XYZ file of C-alpha atoms in Angstrom:
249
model
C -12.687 -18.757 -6.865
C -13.678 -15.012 -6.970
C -14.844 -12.655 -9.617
C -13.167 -9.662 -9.120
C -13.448 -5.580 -9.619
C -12.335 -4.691 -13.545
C -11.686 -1.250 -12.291
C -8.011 -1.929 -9.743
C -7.005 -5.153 -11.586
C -7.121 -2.981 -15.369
C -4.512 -0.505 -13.819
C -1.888 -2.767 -14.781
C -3.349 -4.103 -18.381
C -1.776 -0.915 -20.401
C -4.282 1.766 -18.906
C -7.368 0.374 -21.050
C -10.613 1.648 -20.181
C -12.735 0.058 -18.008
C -16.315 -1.694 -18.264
C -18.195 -3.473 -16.062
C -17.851 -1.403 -12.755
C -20.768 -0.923 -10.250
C -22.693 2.030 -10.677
C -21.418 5.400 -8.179
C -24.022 7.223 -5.860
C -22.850 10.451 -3.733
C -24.667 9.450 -0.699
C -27.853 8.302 0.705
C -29.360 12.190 -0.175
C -27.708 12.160 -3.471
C -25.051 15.255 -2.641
C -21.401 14.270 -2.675
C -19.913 14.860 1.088
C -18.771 18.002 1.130
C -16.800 17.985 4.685
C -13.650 17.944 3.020
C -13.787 19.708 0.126
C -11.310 22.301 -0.121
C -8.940 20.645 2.361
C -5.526 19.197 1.874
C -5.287 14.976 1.587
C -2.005 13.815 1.690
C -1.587 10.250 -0.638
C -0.660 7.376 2.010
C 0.169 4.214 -0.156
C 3.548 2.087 0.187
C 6.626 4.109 0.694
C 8.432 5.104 -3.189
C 5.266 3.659 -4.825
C 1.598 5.653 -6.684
C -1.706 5.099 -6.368
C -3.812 5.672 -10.050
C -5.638 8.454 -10.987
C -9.181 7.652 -12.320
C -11.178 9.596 -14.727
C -14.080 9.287 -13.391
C -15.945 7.180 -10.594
C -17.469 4.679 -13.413
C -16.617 3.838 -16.656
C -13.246 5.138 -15.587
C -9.803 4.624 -17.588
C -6.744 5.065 -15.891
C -5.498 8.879 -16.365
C -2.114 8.887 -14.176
C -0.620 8.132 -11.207
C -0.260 10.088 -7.804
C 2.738 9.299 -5.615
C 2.989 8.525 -2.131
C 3.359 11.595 0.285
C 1.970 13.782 -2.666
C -1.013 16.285 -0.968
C -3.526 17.208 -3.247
C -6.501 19.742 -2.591
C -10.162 17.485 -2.677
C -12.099 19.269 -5.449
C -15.254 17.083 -4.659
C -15.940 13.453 -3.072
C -18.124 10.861 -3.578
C -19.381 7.329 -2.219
C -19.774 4.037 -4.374
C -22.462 1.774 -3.774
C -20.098 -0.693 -1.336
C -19.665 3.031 0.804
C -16.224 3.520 -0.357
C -15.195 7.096 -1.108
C -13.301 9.049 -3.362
C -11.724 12.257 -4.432
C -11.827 14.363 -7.104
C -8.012 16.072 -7.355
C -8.168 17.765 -10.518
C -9.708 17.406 -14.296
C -10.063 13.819 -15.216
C -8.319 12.660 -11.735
C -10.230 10.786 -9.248
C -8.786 8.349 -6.478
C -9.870 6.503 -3.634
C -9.947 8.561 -0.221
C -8.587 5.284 1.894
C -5.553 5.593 0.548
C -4.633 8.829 1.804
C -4.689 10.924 5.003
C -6.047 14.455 6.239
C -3.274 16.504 5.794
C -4.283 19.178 8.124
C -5.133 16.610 10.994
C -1.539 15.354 10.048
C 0.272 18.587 10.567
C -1.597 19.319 13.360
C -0.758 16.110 15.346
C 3.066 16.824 14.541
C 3.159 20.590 15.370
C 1.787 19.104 18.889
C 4.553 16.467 19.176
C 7.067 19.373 18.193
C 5.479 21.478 21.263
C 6.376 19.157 23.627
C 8.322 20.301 26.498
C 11.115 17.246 26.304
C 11.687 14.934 23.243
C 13.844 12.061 23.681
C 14.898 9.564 20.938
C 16.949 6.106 20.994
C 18.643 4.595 17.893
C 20.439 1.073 18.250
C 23.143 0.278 15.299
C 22.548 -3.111 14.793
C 25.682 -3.458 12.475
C 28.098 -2.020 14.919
C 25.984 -2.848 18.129
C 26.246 0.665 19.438
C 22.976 2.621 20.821
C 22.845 6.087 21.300
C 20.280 8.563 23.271
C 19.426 12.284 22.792
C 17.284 14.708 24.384
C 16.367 18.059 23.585
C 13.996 20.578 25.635
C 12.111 23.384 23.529
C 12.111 25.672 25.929
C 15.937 26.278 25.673
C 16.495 24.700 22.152
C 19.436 22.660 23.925
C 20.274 19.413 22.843
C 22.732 16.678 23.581
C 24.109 12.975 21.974
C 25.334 10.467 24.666
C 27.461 8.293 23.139
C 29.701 7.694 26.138
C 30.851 4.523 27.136
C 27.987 4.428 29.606
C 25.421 3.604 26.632
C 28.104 1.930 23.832
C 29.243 -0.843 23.927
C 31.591 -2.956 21.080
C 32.041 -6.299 20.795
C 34.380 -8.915 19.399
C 34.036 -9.919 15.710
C 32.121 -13.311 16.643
C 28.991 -10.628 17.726
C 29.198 -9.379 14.263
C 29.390 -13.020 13.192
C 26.437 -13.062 14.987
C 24.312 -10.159 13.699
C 25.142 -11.567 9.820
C 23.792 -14.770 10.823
C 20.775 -13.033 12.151
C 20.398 -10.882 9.127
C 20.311 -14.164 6.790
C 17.964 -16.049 8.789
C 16.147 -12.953 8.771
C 15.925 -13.252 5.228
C 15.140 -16.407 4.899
C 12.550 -16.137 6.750
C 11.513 -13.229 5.101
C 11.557 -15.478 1.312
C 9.166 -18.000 3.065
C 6.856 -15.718 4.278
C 6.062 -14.430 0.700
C 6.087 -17.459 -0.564
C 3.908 -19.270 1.935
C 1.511 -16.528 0.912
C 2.076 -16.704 -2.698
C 0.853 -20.109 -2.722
C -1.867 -19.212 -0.509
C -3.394 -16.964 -2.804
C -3.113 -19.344 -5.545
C -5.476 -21.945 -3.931
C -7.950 -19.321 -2.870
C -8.131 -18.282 -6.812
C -7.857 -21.723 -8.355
C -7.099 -24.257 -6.208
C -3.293 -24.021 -7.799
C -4.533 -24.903 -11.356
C -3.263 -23.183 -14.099
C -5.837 -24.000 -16.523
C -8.821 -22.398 -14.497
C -10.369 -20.199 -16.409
C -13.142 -17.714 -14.658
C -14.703 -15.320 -17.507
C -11.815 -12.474 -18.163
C -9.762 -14.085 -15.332
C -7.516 -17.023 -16.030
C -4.856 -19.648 -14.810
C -3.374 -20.013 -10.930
C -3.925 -16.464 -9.717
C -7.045 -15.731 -12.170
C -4.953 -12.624 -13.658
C -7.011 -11.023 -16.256
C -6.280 -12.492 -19.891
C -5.100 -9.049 -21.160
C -2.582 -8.774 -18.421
C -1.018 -12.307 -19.555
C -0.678 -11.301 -23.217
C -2.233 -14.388 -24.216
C 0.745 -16.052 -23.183
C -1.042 -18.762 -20.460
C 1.885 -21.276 -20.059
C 3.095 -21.462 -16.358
C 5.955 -19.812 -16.556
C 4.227 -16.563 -17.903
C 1.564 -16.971 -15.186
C 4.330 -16.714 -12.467
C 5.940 -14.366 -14.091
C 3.129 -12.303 -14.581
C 1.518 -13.004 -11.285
C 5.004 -11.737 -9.149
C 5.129 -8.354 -11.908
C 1.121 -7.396 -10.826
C 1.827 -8.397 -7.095
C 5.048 -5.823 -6.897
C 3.848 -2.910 -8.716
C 0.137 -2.470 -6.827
C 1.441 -4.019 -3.595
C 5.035 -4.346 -2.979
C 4.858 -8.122 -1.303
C 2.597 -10.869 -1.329
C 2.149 -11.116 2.152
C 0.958 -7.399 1.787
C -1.484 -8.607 -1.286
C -2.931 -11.660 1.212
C -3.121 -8.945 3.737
C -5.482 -6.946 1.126
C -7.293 -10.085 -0.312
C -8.435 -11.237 3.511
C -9.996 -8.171 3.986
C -11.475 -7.705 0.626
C -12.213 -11.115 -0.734
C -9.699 -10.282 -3.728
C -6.256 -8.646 -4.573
């Protein structure tokens, strides 16, 4: 069973503010890193979903959200005492720096893709089993779509019998994946008990007691459990993904 951070697990318990998190330094000679202050940091979390915005770097309350592919400008940075670092984006907004991306490195690797002499792309239409190629040369700004019968290719309805077959195994598979690692999690929590209780933390997945709403029965602890899992990381497999690196999720 782990004790975990207050600070990531309060985002979802109605923005309350935090206690308990480990003091902040700005370094080993006490200034905050100042090698990208004034840049550009673009937020990379999972696609259509935010990352919070902290008020501070302790004793912090949630003050907002900042979506993913959002660029901010780093106002200052800092290190906590377990070396992570953050970023100050504005008054009263703070979040963590490895969840987003140099912008200007960013740009600069795509403006040197785009400068290539030849680009060539390939898209296959699962669906409709038809692939297509294109190339395009900068130097003349010509480009072209090959969709000739020497790269498409249709077949009977039994292929697209097929495909849907595919698809739904695909699924399936898919469903058992999240919830082999569902019950994973559980056991490294509490063993799969519902009634272990760890300070704050309670139940199957140890969710924190304000996040269950007092409500401890099963049901709410599932319930619960899948709501937290989808709104700070989209899957379960993705949240045993985080909780093998980091010891929690």
């Amino acid at each position: 069973m782990n004790i975990k951070s207050n600070v990531l697990k309060s985002v979802f318990a109605a923005g309350l503010a935090l206690t308990g998190v480990a003091a902040i330094s700005l370094g080993t000679n006490g200034q905050a890193d100042a090698a990208t202050v004034g840049g550009t940091v673009t937020v990379d979390y999972i696609d259509g979903q935010s990352i919070a915005t902290w008020s501070n770097y302790e004793n912090a309350k949630v003050t907002g959200s900042a979506k993913d592919g959002s660029s901010w400008t780093v106002l200052k940075t800092a290190k906590d005492l377990s070396g992570h670092k953050w970023y100050k984006i504005g008054a009263g907004q703070w979040i963590l720096a490895k969840y987003t991306h140099d912008a200007a490195a960013s740009s600069n690797t795509t403006n040197s893709t785009a400068s290539s002499a030849n680009n060539y792309s390939y898209k296959s239409n699962a669906a409709s089993n038809t692939q297509s190629y294109s190339y395009s040369n900068n130097s003349n700004a010509s480009s072209y779509a090959n969709t000739s019968s020497n790269y498409s290719n249709s077949y009977s309805s039994a292929a697209n019998t097929s495909s849907s077959a595919s698809s739904t195994t695909s699924s399936s598979s898919a469903s058992s994946s999240e919830s082999a690692a569902k019950a994973w999690i559980a056991n490294k929590e509490s063993g799969g008990s519902y009634t272990a209780s760890n300070g704050n933390y309670y139940g199957k997945y140890q969710l924190s007691r304000s996040l269950l709403g007092g409500n401890t029965s099963a049901a709410a602890q599932e319930a619960a459990a899948d709501s937290y899992v989808a709104s700070r990381y989209g899957s379960w497999t993705a949240a045993k993904s985080f909780w093998e690196a980091n010891g929690w999720y």
